[in-house]
GROMACS .gro file of C-alpha atoms in nm:
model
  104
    1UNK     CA    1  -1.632  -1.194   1.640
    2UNK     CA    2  -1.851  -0.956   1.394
    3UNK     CA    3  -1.685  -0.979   1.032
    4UNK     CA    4  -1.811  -0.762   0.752
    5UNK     CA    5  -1.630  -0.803   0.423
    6UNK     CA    6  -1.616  -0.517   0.148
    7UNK     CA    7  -1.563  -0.540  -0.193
    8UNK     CA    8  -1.564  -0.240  -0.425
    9UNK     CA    9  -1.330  -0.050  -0.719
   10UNK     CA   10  -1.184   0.192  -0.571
   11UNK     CA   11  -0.985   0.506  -0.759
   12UNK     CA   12  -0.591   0.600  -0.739
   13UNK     CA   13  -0.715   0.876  -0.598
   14UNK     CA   14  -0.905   0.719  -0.311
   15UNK     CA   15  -0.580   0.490  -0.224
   16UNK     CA   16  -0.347   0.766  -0.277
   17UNK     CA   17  -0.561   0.964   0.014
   18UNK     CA   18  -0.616   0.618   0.233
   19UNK     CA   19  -0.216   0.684   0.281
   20UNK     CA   20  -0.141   1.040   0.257
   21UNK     CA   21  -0.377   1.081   0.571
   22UNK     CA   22  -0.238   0.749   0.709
   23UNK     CA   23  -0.575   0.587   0.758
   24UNK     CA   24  -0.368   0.258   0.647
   25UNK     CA   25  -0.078   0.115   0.818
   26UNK     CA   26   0.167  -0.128   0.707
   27UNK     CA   27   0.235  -0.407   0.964
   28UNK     CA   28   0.530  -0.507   1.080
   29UNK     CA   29   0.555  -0.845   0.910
   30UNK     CA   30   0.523  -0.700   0.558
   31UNK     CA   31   0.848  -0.727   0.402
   32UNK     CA   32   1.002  -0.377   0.305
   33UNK     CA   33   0.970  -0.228  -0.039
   34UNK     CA   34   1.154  -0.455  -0.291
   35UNK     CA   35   1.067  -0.330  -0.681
   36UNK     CA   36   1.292  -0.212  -0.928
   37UNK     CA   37   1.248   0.087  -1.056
   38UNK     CA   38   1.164  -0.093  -1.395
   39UNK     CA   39   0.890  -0.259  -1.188
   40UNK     CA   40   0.724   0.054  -1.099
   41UNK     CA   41   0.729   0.177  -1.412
   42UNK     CA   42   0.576  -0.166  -1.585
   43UNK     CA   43   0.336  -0.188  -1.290
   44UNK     CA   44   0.224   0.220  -1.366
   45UNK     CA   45   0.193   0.132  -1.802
   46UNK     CA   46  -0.046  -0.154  -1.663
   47UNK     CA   47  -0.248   0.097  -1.439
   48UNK     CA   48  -0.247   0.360  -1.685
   49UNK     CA   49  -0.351   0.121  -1.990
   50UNK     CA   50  -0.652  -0.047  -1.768
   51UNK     CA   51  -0.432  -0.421  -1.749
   52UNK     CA   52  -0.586  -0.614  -1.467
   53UNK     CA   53  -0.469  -0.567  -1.136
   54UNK     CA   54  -0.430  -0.785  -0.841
   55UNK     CA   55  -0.637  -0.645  -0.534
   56UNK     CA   56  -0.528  -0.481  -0.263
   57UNK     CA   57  -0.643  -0.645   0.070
   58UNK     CA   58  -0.689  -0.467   0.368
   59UNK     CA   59  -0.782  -0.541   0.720
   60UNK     CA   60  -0.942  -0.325   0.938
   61UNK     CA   61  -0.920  -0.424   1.298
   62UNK     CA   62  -1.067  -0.241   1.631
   63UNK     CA   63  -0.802  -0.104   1.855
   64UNK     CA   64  -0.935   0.082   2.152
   65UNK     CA   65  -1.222   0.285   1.995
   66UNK     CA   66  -1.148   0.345   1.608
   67UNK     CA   67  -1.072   0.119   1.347
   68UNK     CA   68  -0.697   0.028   1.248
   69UNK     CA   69  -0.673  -0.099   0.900
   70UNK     CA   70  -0.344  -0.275   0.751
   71UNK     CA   71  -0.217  -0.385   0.409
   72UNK     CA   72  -0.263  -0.776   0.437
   73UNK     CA   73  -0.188  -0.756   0.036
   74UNK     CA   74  -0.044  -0.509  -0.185
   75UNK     CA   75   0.180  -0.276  -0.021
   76UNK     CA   76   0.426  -0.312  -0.322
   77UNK     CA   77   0.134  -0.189  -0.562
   78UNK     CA   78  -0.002   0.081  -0.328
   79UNK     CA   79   0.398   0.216  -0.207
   80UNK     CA   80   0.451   0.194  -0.651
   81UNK     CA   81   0.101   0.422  -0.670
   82UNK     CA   82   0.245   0.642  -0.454
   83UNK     CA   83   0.586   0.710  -0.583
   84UNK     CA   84   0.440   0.751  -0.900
   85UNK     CA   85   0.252   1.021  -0.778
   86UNK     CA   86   0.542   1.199  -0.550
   87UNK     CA   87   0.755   1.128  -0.903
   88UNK     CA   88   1.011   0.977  -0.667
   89UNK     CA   89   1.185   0.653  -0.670
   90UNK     CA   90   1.376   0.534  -0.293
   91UNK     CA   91   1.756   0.407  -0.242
   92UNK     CA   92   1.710   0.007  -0.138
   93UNK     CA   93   1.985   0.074   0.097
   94UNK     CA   94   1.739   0.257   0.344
   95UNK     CA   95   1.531  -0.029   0.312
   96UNK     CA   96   1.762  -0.268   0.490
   97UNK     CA   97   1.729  -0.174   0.796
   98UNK     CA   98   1.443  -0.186   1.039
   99UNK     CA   99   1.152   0.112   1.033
  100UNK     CA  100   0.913   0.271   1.232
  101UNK     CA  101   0.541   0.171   1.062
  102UNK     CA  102   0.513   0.516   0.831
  103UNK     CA  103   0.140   0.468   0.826
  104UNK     CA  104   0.046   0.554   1.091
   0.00000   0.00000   0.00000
């Protein structure tokens, strides 16, 4: 098995597109979205204010004859990113139940 790793900065911008365009999919082992609202907002200050911030991991698999890449790490930063961005915040009570990947 070929493995490359990558390692690079990359901008909001850049992860904000990754999932717009669903080029990243979360898998279905990742537990489902579980920060406070007050968690966003703390995690956004630290973002905006240049704080360190854990990585993001992906892995990028081949299925058939493209590449499928999933959120090993970080799908509580990158869903935070992008509420930030939509200026939206979800009801937990959706989250309870079982979902369709969205990133697909």
């Amino acid at each position: 098995m070929e493995r490359k790793i990558f390692y690079g900065e990359y901008t909001l911008r850049h992860w904000l597109d990754l999932i717009l365009k669903r080029n990243i999919e979360l898998p279905a082992y990742q537990r489902h979205f579980v920060w406070s609202k007050e968690s966003v907002v703390k995690f956004l200050i630290q973002l905006k204010e240049g704080l360190f911030v854990p990585p993001v991991i992906l892995g990028s698999f081949k299925k058939n004859v493209s590449n499928e890449n999933i959120i090993l790490d970080g799908q509580q930063r990158l869903t935070s990113v992008l509420l930030g961005y939509l200026g939206i915040y979800p009801k937990f009570e959706e989250f309870k139940e079982p979902v369709e990947p969205i990133f697909r």
